[in-house]
Coordinates of C-alpha atoms and ligand atoms in Angstrom, one line a residue:
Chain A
X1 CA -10.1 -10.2 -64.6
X2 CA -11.9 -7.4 -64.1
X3 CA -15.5 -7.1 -65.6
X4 CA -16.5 -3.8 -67.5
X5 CA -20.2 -5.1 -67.8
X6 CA -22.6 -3.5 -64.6
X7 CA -25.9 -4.6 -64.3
X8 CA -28.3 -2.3 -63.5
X9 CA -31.1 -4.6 -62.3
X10 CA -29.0 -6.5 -59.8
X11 CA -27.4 -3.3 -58.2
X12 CA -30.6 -2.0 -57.9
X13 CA -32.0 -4.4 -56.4
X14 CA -28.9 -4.3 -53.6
X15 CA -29.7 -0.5 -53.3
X16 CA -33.1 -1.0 -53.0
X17 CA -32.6 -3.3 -50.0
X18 CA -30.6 -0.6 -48.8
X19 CA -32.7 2.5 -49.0
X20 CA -35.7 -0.4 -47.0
X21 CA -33.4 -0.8 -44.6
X22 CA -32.3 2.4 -44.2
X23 CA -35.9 3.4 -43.7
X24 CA -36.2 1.1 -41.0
X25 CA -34.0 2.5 -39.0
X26 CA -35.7 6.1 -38.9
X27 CA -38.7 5.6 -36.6
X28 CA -40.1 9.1 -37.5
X29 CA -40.1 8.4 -41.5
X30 CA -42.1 4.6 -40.4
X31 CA -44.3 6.6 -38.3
X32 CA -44.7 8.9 -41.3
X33 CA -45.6 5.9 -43.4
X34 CA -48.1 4.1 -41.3
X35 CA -49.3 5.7 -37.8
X36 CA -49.7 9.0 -39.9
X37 CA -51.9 8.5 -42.4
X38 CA -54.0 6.6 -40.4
X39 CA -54.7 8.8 -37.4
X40 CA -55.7 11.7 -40.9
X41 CA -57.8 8.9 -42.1
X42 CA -59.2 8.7 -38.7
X43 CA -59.4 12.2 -37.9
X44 CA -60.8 13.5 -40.8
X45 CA -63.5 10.3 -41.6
X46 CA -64.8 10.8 -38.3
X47 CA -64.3 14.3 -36.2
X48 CA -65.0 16.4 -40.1
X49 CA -66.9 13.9 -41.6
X50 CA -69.9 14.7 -38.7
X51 CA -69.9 18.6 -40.0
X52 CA -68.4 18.4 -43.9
X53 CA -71.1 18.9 -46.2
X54 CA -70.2 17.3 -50.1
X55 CA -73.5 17.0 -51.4
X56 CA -74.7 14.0 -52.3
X57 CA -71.6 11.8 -50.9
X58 CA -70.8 10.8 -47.8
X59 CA -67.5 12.5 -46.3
X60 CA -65.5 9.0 -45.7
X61 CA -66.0 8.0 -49.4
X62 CA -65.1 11.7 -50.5
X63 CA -61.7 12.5 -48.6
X64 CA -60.2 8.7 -49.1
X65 CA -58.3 10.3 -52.8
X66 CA -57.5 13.7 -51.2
X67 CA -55.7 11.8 -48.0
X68 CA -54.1 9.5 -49.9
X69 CA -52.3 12.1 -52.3
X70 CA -51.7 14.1 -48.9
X71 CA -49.7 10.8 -46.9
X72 CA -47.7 9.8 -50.3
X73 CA -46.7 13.3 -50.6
X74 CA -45.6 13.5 -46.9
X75 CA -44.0 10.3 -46.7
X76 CA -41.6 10.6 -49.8
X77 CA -40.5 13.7 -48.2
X78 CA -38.1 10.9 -46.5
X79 CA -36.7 9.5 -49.9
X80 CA -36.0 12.9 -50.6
X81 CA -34.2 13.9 -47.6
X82 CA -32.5 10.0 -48.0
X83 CA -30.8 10.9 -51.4
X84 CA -29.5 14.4 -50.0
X85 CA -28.1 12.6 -47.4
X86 CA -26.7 9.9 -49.7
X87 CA -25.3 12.4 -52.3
X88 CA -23.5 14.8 -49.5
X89 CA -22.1 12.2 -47.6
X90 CA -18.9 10.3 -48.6
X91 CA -20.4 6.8 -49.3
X92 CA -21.7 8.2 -52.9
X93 CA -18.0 8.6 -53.5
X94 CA -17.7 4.7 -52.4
X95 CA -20.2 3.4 -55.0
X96 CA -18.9 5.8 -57.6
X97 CA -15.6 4.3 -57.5
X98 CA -17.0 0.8 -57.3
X99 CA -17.6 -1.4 -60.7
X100 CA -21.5 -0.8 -60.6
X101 CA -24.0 0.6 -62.4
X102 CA -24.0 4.7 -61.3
X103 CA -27.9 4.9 -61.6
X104 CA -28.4 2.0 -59.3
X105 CA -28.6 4.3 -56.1
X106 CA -31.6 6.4 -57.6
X107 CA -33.5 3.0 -58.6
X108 CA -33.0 2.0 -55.2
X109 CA -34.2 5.2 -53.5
X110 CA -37.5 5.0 -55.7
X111 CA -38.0 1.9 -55.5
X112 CA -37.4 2.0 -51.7
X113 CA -40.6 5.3 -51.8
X114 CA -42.3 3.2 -53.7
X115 CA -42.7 0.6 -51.6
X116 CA -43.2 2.8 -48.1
X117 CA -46.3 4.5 -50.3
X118 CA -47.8 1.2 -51.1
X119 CA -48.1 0.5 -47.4
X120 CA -48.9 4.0 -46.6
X121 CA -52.3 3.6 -49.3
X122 CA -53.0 0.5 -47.4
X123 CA -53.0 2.0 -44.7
X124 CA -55.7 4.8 -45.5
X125 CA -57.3 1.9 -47.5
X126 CA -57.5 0.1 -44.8
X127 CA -58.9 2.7 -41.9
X128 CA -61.1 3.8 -44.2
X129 CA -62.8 0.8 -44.4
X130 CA -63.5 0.5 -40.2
X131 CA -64.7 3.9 -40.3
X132 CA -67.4 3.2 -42.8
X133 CA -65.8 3.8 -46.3
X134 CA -68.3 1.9 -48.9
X135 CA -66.6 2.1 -52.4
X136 CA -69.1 0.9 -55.2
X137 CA -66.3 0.2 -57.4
X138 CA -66.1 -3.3 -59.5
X139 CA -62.9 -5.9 -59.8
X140 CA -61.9 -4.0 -63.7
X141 CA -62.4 -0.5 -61.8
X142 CA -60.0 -1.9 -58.9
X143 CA -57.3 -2.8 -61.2
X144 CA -57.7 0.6 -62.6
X145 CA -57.8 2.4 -59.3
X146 CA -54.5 -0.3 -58.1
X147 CA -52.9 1.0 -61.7
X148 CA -53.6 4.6 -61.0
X149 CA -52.0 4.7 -57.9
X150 CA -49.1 3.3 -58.6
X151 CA -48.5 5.4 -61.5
X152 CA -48.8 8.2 -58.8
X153 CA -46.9 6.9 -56.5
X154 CA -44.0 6.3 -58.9
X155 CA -44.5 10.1 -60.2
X156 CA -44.7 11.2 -55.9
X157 CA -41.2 9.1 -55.8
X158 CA -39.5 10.3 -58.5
X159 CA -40.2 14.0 -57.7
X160 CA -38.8 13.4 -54.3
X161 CA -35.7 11.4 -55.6
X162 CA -35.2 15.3 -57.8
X163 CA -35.6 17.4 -55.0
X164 CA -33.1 15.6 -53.0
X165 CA -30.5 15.4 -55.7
X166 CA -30.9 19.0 -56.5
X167 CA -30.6 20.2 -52.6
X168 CA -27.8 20.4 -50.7
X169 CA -28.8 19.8 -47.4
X170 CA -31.5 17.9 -45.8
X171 CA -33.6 21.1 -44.5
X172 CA -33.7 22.2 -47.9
X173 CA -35.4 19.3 -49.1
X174 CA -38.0 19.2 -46.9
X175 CA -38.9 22.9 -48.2
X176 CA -38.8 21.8 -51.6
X177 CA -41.2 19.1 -50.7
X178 CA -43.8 21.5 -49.1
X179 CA -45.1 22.5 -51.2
X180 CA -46.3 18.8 -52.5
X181 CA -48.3 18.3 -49.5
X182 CA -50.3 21.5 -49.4
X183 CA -51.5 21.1 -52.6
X184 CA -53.9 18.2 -51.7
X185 CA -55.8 20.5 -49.3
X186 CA -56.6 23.3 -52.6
X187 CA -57.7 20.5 -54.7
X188 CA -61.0 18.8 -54.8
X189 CA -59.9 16.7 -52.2
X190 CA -61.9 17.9 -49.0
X191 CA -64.1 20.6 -50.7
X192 CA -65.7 20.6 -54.1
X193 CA -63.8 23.3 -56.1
X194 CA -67.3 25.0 -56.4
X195 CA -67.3 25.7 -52.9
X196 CA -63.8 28.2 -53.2
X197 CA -63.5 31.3 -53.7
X198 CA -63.0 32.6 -56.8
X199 CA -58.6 32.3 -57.2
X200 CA -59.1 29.8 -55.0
X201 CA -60.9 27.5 -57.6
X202 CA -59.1 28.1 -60.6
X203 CA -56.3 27.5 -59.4
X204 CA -57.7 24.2 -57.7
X205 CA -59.3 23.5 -60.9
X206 CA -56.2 23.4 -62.9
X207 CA -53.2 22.2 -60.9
X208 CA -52.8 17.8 -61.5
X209 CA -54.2 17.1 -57.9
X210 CA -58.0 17.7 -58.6
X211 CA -58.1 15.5 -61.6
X212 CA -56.2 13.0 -60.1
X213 CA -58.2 13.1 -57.2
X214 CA -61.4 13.2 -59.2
X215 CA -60.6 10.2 -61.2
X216 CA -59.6 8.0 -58.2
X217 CA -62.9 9.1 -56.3
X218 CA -65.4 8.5 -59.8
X219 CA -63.2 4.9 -59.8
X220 CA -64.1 4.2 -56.3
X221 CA -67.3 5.3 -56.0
X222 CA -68.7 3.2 -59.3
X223 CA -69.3 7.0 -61.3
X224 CA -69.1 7.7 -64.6
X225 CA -65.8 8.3 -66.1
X226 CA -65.2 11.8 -67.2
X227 CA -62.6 13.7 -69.0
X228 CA -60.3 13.8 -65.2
X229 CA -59.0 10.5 -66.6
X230 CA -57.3 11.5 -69.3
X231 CA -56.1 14.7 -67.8
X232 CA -54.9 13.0 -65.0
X233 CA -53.2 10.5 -66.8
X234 CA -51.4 13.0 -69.1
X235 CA -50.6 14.8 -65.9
X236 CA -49.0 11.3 -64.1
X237 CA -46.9 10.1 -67.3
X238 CA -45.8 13.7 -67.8
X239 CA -44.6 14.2 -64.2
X240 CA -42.8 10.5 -64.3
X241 CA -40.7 11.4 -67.7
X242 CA -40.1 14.9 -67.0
X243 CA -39.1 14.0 -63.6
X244 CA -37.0 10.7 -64.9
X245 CA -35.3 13.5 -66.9
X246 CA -34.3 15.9 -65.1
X247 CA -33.3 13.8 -62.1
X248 CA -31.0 11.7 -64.3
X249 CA -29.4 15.2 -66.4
X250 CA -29.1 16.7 -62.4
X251 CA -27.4 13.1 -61.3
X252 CA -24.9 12.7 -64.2
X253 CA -23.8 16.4 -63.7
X254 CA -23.4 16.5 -60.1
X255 CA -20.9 13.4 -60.6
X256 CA -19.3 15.3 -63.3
Chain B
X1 CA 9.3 -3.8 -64.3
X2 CA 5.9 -3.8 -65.5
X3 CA 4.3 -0.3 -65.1
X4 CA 0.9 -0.6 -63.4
X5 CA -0.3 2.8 -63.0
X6 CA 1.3 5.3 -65.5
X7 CA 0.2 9.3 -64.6
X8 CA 1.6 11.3 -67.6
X9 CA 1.1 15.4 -67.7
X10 CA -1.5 15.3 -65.3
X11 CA -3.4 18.7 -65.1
X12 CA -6.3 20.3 -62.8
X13 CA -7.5 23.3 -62.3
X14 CA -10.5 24.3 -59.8
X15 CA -11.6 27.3 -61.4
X16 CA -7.9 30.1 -61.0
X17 CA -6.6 27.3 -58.8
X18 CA -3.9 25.4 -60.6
X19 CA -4.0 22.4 -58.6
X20 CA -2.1 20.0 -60.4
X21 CA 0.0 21.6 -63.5
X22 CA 2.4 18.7 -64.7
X23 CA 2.2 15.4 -62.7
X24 CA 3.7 12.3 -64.1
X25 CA 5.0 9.0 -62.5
X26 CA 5.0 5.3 -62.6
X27 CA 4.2 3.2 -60.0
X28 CA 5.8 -0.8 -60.9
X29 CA 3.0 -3.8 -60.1
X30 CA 3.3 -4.8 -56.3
X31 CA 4.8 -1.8 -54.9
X32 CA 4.1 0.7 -52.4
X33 CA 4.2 4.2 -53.6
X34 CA 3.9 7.2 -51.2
X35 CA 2.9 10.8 -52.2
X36 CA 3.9 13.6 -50.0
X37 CA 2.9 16.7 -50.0
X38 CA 2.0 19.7 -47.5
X39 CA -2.4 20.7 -46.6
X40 CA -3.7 21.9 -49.9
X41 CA -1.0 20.3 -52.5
X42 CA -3.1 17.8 -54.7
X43 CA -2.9 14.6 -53.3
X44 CA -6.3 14.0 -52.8
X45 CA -6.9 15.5 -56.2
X46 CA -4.9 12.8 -57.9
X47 CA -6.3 9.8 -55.9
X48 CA -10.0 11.4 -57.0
X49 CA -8.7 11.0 -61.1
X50 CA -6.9 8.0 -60.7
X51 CA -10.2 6.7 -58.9
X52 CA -12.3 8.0 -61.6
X53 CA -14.2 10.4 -59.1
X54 CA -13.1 13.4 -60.8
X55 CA -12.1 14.3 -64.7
X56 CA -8.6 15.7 -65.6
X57 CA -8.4 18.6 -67.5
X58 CA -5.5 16.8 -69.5
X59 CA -2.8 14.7 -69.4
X60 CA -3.7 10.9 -69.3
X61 CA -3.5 8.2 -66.2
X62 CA -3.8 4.1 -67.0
X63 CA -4.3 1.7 -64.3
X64 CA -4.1 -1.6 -65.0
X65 CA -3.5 -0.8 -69.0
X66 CA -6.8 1.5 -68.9
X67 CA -7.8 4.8 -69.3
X68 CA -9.2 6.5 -66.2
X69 CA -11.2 8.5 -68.2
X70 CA -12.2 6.3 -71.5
X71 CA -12.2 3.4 -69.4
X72 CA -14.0 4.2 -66.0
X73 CA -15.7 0.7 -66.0
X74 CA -12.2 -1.2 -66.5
X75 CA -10.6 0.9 -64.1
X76 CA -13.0 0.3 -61.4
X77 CA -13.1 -3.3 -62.1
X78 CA -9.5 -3.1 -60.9
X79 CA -9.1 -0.4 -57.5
X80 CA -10.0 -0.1 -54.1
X81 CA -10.4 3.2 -52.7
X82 CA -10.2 4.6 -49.4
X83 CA -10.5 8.5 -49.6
X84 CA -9.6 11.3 -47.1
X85 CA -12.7 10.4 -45.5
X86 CA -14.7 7.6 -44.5
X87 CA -17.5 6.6 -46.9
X88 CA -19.7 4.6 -44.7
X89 CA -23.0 4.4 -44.3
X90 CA -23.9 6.3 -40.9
X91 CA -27.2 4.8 -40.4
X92 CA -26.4 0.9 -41.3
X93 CA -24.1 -1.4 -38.9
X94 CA -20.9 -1.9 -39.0
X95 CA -21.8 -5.2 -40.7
X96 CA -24.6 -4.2 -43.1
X97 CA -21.7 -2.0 -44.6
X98 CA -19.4 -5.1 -45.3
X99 CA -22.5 -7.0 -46.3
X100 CA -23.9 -4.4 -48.5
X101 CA -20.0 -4.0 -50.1
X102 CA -19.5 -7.6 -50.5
X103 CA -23.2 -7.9 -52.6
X104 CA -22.1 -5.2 -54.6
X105 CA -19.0 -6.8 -55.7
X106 CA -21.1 -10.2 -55.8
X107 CA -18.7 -12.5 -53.4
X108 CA -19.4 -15.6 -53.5
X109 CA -17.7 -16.3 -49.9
X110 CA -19.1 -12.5 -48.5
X111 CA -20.6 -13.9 -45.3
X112 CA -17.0 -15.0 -44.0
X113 CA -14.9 -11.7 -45.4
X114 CA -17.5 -9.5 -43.4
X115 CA -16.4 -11.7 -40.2
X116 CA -13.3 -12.3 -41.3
X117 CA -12.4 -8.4 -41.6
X118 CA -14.5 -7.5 -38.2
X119 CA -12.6 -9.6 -36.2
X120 CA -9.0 -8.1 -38.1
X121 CA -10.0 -4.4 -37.1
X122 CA -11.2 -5.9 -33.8
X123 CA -14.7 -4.2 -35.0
X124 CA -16.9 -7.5 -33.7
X125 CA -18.3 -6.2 -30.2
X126 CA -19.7 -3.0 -32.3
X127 CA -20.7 -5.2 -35.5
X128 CA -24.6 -4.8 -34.8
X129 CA -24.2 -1.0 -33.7
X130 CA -24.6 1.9 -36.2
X131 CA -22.3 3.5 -38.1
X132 CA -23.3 7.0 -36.4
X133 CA -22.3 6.0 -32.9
X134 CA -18.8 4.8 -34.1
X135 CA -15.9 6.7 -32.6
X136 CA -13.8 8.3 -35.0
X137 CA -11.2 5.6 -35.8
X138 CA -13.6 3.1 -35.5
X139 CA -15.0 4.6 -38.2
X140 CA -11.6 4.8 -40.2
X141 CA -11.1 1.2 -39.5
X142 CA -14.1 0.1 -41.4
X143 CA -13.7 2.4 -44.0
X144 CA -10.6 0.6 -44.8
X145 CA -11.9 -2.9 -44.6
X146 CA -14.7 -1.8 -46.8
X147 CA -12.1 -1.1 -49.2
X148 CA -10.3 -4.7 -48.6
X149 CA -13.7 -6.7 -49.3
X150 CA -12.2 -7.9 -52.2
X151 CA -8.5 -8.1 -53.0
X152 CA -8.7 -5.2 -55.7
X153 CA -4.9 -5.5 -57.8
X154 CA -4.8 -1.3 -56.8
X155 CA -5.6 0.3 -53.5
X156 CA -5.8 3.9 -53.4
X157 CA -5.0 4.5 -49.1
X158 CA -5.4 8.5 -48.8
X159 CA -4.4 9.1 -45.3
X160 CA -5.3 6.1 -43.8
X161 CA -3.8 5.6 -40.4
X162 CA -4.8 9.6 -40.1
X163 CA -6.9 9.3 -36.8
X164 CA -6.1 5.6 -35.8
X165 CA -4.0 5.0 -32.5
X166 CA -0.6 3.6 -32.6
X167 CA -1.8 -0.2 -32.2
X168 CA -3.9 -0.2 -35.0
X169 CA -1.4 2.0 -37.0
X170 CA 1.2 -0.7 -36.5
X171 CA -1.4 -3.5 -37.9
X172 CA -2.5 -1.5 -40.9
X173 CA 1.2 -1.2 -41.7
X174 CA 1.4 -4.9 -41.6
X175 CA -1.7 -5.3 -43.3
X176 CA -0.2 -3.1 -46.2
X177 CA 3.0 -5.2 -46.6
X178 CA 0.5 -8.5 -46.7
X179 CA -1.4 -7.0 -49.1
X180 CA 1.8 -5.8 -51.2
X181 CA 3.3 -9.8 -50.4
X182 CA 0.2 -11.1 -52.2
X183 CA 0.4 -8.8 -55.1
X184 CA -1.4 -5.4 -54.2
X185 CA -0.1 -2.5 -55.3
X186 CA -0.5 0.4 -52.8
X187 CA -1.1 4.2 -53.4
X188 CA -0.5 5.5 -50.3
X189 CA -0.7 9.4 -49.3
X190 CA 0.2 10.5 -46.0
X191 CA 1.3 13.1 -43.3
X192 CA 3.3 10.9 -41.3
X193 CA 7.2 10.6 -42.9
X194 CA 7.8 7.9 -41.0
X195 CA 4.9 5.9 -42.5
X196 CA 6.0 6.6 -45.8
X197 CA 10.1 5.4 -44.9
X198 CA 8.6 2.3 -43.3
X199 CA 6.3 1.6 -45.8
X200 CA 6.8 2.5 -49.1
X201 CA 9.3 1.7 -52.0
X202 CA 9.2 5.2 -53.7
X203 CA 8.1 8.6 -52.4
X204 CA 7.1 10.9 -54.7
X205 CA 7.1 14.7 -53.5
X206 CA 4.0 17.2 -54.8
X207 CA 4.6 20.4 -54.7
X208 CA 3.4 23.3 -56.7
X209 CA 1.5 21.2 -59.0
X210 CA 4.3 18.8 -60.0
X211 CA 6.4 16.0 -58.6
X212 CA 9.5 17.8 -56.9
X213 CA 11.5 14.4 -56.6
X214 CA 10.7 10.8 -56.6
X215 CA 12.8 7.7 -55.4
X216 CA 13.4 5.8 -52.3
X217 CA 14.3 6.9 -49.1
X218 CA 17.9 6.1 -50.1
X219 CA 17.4 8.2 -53.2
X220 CA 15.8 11.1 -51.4
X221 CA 18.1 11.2 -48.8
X222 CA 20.6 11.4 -51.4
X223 CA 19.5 14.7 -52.3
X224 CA 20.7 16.9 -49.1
X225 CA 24.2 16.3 -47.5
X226 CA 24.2 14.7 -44.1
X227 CA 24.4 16.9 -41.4
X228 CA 28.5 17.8 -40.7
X229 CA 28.5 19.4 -37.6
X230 CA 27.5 17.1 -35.8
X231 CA 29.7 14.8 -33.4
X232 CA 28.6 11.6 -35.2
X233 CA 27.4 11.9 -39.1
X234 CA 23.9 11.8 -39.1
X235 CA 21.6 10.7 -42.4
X236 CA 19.0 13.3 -43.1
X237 CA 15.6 11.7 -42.1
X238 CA 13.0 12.1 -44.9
X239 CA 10.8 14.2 -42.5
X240 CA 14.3 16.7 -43.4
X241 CA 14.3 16.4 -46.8
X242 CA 11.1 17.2 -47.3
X243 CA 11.4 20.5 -45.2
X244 CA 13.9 21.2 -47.3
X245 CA 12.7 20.5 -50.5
X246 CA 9.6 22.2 -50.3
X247 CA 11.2 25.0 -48.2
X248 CA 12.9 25.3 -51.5
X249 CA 10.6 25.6 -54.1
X250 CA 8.5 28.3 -51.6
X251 CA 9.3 31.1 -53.7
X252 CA 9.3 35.2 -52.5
X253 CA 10.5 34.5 -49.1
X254 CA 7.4 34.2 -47.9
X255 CA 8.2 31.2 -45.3
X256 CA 9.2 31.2 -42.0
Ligands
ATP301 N1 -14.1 20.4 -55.4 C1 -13.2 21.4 -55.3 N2 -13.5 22.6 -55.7 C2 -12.7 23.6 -55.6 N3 -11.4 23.5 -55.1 C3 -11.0 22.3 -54.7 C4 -11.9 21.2 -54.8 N4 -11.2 20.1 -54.4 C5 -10.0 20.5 -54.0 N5 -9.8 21.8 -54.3 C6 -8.6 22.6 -54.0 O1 -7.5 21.9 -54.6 C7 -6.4 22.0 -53.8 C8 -5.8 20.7 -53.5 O2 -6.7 20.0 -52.7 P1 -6.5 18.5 -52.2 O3 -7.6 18.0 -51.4 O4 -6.1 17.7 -53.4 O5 -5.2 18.6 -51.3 P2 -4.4 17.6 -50.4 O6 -3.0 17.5 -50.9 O7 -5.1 16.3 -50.4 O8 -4.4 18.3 -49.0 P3 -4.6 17.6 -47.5 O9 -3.2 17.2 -47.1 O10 -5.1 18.7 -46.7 O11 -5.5 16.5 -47.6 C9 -6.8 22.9 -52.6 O12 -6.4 24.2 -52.8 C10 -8.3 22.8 -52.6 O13 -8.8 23.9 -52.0
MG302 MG1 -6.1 15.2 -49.0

């Protein structure tokens, strides 16, 4: 009668459906996603882009990395504060005594971030191309920069999914996040590290933002490839497994 | 007849609290079984091991021939639960929760239990509303329906007319005996006595981490004289007994 056998990829795929619709009905986390991003795009392509100096670029071309890391890192806040919510409220205890696959509600929440950060980077994409953004970048170095992304959006989703399962309340969550979306800003994003001061640019120069930023910008804008890919890359597939870890040790221990 | 649950030696602690130190019972296929027991005792605590939400510290428990702990997956395959409180989800309707249920245990025929189950806890005028700005035993109402989705052969019912007004007390109590009529077997814990005399074929006293006494009402009553100084003899009513009973076993003369 009863079937021991769960499968994962259905569940998810429930969960997932879920955690979308769940995300529909919060107007501030869809404003988050979409109206957001594109008002920073806006802002900062055309009110700073009139003053910023970055050398040889032009400021639209040299922000669009450094805003999208900034939205994606401010939107999964709300997959984060999603899972808190799901894990301190009774309807974890529902699922958990249901036949399905336990891990199912964490695909669901990532997969449900990743989705809302693909339409955030459209978004920004998308402004950034009314107000003048002019990429010089071929159809290989799209796939790349399409490949890149994702793999940071699936590292920006995963580390939201752990900071929700390892706070207890919603509040908390968003302070664990914070941190996430201030980096961006001491990165190479919006200023050339040269241009810091001293602390300032080490530390800019070494945390994963700059080279990922770096890389997405050298894809866009048709430069040469430099070492920033393979640092980045290291820092992306090291973030996704370490986070894929811990989040999965945190969720098996909190349901004992 | 045919055991279907079997608790032997049950044990919990929650870190110096003893909880549960000895529990064993039986419960036959297709009954209703009551546990009674004052604020604090360990009811919830068993229905959470027999629903595989929390681990025993020893002693074993099969439902259905399987072992809650070996054989979580089995075990779920075969319950219902529906804990102390409701495990809805707040921001979903009424009937994205029965949908979302019904996909999770892949009915075929889910479109018609959701209406089918609306309409029985008179829950259709608020179908399309969210979860959040359900009244309380609105809220208990399709808690228990999300548990009902499916027939499960055991349903765990921990408090469940707690909070619900007389008129839909009355139909859960016919729903119960329906369900029992078809098959079901119930695990039932409340507060109300008379609940427990109406519905249930054994009643099973918890107290101070074991069962105190177990039978039927007959059996239970059994266990204290009738009243004799009164003008006609009066049976006990189980609300006595179980004064009594526990009054008993409250060692130190601590009560009042
Ligand atoms: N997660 C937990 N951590 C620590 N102690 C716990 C935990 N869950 C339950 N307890 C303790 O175990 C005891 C039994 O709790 P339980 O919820 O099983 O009681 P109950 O019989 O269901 O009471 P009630 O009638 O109030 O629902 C209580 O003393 C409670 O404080
Ligand atoms: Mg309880």
């Amino acid at each position: 009668m009863s079937k021991p056998k769960t499968n994962v990829l259905y569940d998810s795929w429930v969960m997932f459906k879920r955690c979308l619709l769940i995300a529909m009905r919060n107007p501030e986390a869809l404003a988050m996603a979409t109206i957001t991003p594109f008002a920073l795009m806006f802002l900062f392509g055309t009110v700073f882009g009139s003053i910023a100096n970055v050398g040889d670029f032009n400021y639209i071309d040299f922000i669009v990395p450094g805003i999208i890391l900034q939205s994606v890192a401010q939107a999964a806040q709300y997959s984060a504060i999603n899972v808190t919510t799901d894990m301190t409220k009774g309807i974890i205890d529902r699922f958990r005594s249901m036949p399905i696959s336990k891990s199912a509600v964490l695909t669901g929440h990532t997969g449900a971030g990743v989705a809302r950060n693909t339409i955030t980077t459209t978004v920004i994409i998308g402004t950034a191309f009314i107000i003048g953004f002019r990429p010089q970048a071929g159809f290989m170095d799209w796939l790349m920069i399409v490949g890149f992304l994702l793999l940071i959006i699936i590292a920006m989703s995963l580390i939201a999914v752990l900071c929700g399962l390892i706070s207890k309340t919603p509040e908390g969550t968003s302070g664990l996040m914070f941190p996430l979306f201030i980096l961006p800003f001491v990165s190479s994003g919006f200023a050339p590290t040269e241009t810091m001061p001293r602390g300032l640019s080490w530390f800019a120069e070494n945390q994963p933002m700059t080279p990922i930023i770096d890389t997405i910008r050298n894809l866009m804008l048709g430069l040469p490839a430099d070492n920033s890919l393979w640092i980045a890359l290291a820092w992306c597939v090291g973030i996704i497994v370490a986070a894929f870890v811990a989040a999965a040790q945190i969720y098996r221990r909190k349901l004992q | 007849m045919e055991s279907i649950i079997s608790v032997s030696s049950l044990k919990k602690s929650f870190k110096s609290n003893h909880v549960l130190n000895d529990v064993s019972f039986k419960i036959p296929k297709g009954s209703v079984f009551a546990l009674l027991g004052s604020n604090g005792a360990g009811k919830t605590t068993i229905v959470k091991i027999l629903s595989t939400l929390l681990k025993p510290d020893g002693g074993s428990a099969l439902i259905c021939g399987y072992d809650v702990v070996r054989q979580g997956d089995y075990v779920r395959g075969c319950i219902s639960l529906t804990g102390q409180f409701a495990a809805v989800d707040e921001v979903l309707t009424g009937r994205e929760n029965l949908k979302l249920i019904g996909q999770l245990k892949r009915l075929p025929d889910g479109k018609n239990k959701v209406d089918e189950w609306l309409r029985f806890f008179d829950l259709e005028d608020a179908a399309n509303r969210q979860v959040s700005t359900y009244s309380g035993g609105m809220r208990r109402r399709l808690d228990i329906a999300m548990s009902l989705m499916d027939s499960p052969q055991v349903l765990f019912l921990d408090e469940p007319t707690t909070g619900l007004d007389p008129q839909n007390r009355i139909a859960m109590w016919d729903l119960v005996k329906g369900l029992v009529s078809e098959g079901t077997t119930v695990f039932l814990t409340t507060q109300y006595l008379e609940e427990a005399e109406y519905l249930a074929d054994n009643i099973a006293i918890l107290h101070g981490g074991k069962i105190i006494a177990e039978g039927t009402t007959e059996e239970l009553r059994k266990l204290l004289p009738p009243a004799k100084k009164e003008y006609i003899e009066k049976q006990p009513s189980l609300e006595e007994v179980f004064l009594a009973l526990i009054g008993e076993k409250k060692e130190g003369g601590h009560h009042e």
